[in-house]
Amino acid sequence: MSVKAKYQPVLDLGEKLGIKDGDVREEDGVLKIKGEASTQYEKNVLWDKIKEIGGESPSDIKANIGVGDTSVYHRHTVESGESLSKIAKHYYGDAMKYNAIFEANRTILNNPDLIHPGQELVIPNL
């Protein structure tokens, strides 16, 4: 199996995430990929996929992924049934960090218990 085929799920994910200025090359059995993720969260998702396939320190892939918007961790569009604590759990692994999201969105939120589908929330860097 070629190294590109091995990491095809990473390339597919990059496409799904809309990684900009993507470049993929295979040289001497090493897959070299580069591009720019919109946010740090998207970069982390890509790295998680790389590690899932190649282990903690894969030697057959080199990835140079930049981040377009470093002012936020991510931007999240609220979906029906979500709460700030559920969103915090997703991005930070800790539901109790909901207040950080609330504080970062005070311009559009007045109450941490009232969010609405379609609202775009800033997920702040912690």
Tab-separated table of C-alpha atoms in Angstrom:
chain	number	residue	atom	x	y	z
A	1	MET	CA	0.000	0.000	0.000
A	2	SER	CA	1.362	3.421	-0.880
A	3	VAL	CA	1.786	5.954	1.888
A	4	LYS	CA	-0.702	8.221	0.082
A	5	ALA	CA	-3.310	5.454	0.127
A	6	LYS	CA	-2.594	4.831	3.817
A	7	TYR	CA	-3.313	8.480	4.655
A	8	GLN	CA	-6.181	8.975	2.193
A	9	PRO	CA	-8.648	9.492	5.099
A	10	VAL	CA	-6.510	12.491	6.182
A	11	LEU	CA	-6.613	13.925	2.663
A	12	ASP	CA	-10.377	13.367	2.495
A	13	LEU	CA	-10.823	15.119	5.844
A	14	GLY	CA	-8.695	18.024	4.638
A	15	GLU	CA	-10.963	18.376	1.638
A	16	LYS	CA	-14.075	18.229	3.818
A	17	LEU	CA	-12.646	20.909	6.133
A	18	GLY	CA	-11.784	23.131	3.165
A	19	ILE	CA	-8.033	23.281	3.826
A	20	LYS	CA	-6.649	26.102	1.682
A	21	ASP	CA	-3.507	26.078	-0.457
A	22	GLY	CA	-3.222	22.323	-0.074
A	23	ASP	CA	-0.238	20.501	-1.501
A	24	VAL	CA	0.379	16.758	-1.316
A	25	ARG	CA	3.570	15.026	-2.457
A	26	GLU	CA	5.109	11.634	-1.872
A	27	GLU	CA	8.913	11.603	-1.679
A	28	ASP	CA	11.031	8.603	-0.719
A	29	GLY	CA	8.153	6.853	1.046
A	30	VAL	CA	7.153	9.972	3.012
A	31	LEU	CA	3.911	11.795	2.369
A	32	LYS	CA	4.434	15.552	2.568
A	33	ILE	CA	1.292	17.604	3.019
A	34	LYS	CA	0.819	21.279	3.619
A	35	GLY	CA	-2.042	23.696	3.739
A	36	GLU	CA	-3.933	26.137	5.903
A	37	ALA	CA	-6.792	25.253	8.237
A	38	SER	CA	-9.310	27.973	9.062
A	39	THR	CA	-8.911	27.509	12.836
A	40	GLN	CA	-6.735	25.749	15.404
A	41	TYR	CA	-9.583	23.302	16.070
A	42	GLU	CA	-9.574	22.169	12.418
A	43	LYS	CA	-5.787	21.769	12.523
A	44	ASN	CA	-6.134	19.634	15.666
A	45	VAL	CA	-8.797	17.467	14.005
A	46	LEU	CA	-6.414	16.805	11.111
A	47	TRP	CA	-3.552	15.925	13.466
A	48	ASP	CA	-5.821	13.604	15.430
A	49	LYS	CA	-6.623	11.758	12.175
A	50	ILE	CA	-2.908	11.553	11.270
A	51	LYS	CA	-2.101	10.068	14.702
A	52	GLU	CA	-5.066	7.682	14.482
A	53	ILE	CA	-3.569	6.214	11.304
A	54	GLY	CA	0.176	6.565	11.897
A	55	GLY	CA	0.558	6.566	15.673
A	56	GLU	CA	1.814	9.322	17.994
A	57	SER	CA	5.010	10.037	16.007
A	58	PRO	CA	4.530	8.790	12.449
A	59	SER	CA	7.716	8.767	10.363
A	60	ASP	CA	6.011	8.290	7.000
A	61	ILE	CA	4.183	11.643	6.937
A	62	LYS	CA	5.268	15.252	7.353
A	63	ALA	CA	2.479	17.791	7.727
A	64	ASN	CA	2.872	21.539	7.688
A	65	ILE	CA	-0.574	22.875	8.525
A	66	GLY	CA	-0.954	26.579	9.213
A	67	VAL	CA	-3.930	28.323	10.792
A	68	GLY	CA	-5.752	31.175	9.036
A	69	ASP	CA	-7.547	32.690	12.032
A	70	THR	CA	-5.539	32.453	15.250
A	71	SER	CA	-7.801	34.911	17.096
A	72	VAL	CA	-10.266	32.111	17.923
A	73	TYR	CA	-10.111	28.362	18.552
A	74	HIS	CA	-13.080	27.827	16.247
A	75	ARG	CA	-16.375	29.290	15.083
A	76	HIS	CA	-19.422	27.130	15.782
A	77	THR	CA	-22.917	27.383	14.318
A	78	VAL	CA	-25.466	26.341	16.941
A	79	GLU	CA	-27.661	23.382	16.023
A	80	SER	CA	-31.013	22.422	17.518
A	81	GLY	CA	-30.688	20.715	20.903
A	82	GLU	CA	-27.279	22.128	21.745
A	83	SER	CA	-26.303	23.941	24.939
A	84	LEU	CA	-23.181	25.894	25.815
A	85	SER	CA	-22.075	23.065	28.105
A	86	LYS	CA	-22.498	20.498	25.311
A	87	ILE	CA	-20.500	22.737	22.950
A	88	ALA	CA	-17.791	23.258	25.613
A	89	LYS	CA	-17.569	19.480	26.138
A	90	HIS	CA	-17.105	18.983	22.373
A	91	TYR	CA	-14.324	21.539	21.915
A	92	TYR	CA	-12.571	21.488	25.284
A	93	GLY	CA	-13.520	18.099	26.737
A	94	ASP	CA	-15.007	19.908	29.750
A	95	ALA	CA	-18.656	20.992	29.928
A	96	MET	CA	-17.865	23.360	32.796
A	97	LYS	CA	-15.911	25.620	30.421
A	98	TYR	CA	-19.216	26.817	28.941
A	99	ASN	CA	-18.713	30.173	30.666
A	100	ALA	CA	-15.637	30.919	28.535
A	101	ILE	CA	-17.812	30.532	25.440
A	102	PHE	CA	-20.561	32.657	27.005
A	103	GLU	CA	-18.125	35.454	27.893
A	104	ALA	CA	-16.613	35.423	24.392
A	105	ASN	CA	-20.089	35.876	22.895
A	106	ARG	CA	-21.589	38.512	25.198
A	107	THR	CA	-22.340	40.707	22.177
A	108	ILE	CA	-24.956	38.193	20.994
A	109	LEU	CA	-25.788	36.272	24.200
A	110	ASN	CA	-27.463	37.687	27.309
A	111	ASN	CA	-28.038	34.397	29.126
A	112	PRO	CA	-25.872	31.232	28.958
A	113	ASP	CA	-29.037	29.119	28.991
A	114	LEU	CA	-30.493	30.794	25.883
A	115	ILE	CA	-28.825	29.996	22.590
A	116	HIS	CA	-30.605	29.510	19.291
A	117	PRO	CA	-29.995	27.386	16.198
A	118	GLY	CA	-28.156	29.334	13.526
A	119	GLN	CA	-26.198	31.574	15.907
A	120	GLU	CA	-22.487	31.638	15.132
A	121	LEU	CA	-20.477	31.439	18.329
A	122	VAL	CA	-16.814	32.212	18.831
A	123	ILE	CA	-15.060	29.340	20.578
A	124	PRO	CA	-12.201	31.175	22.306
A	125	ASN	CA	-8.611	30.031	22.682
A	126	LEU	CA	-8.093	28.856	26.265
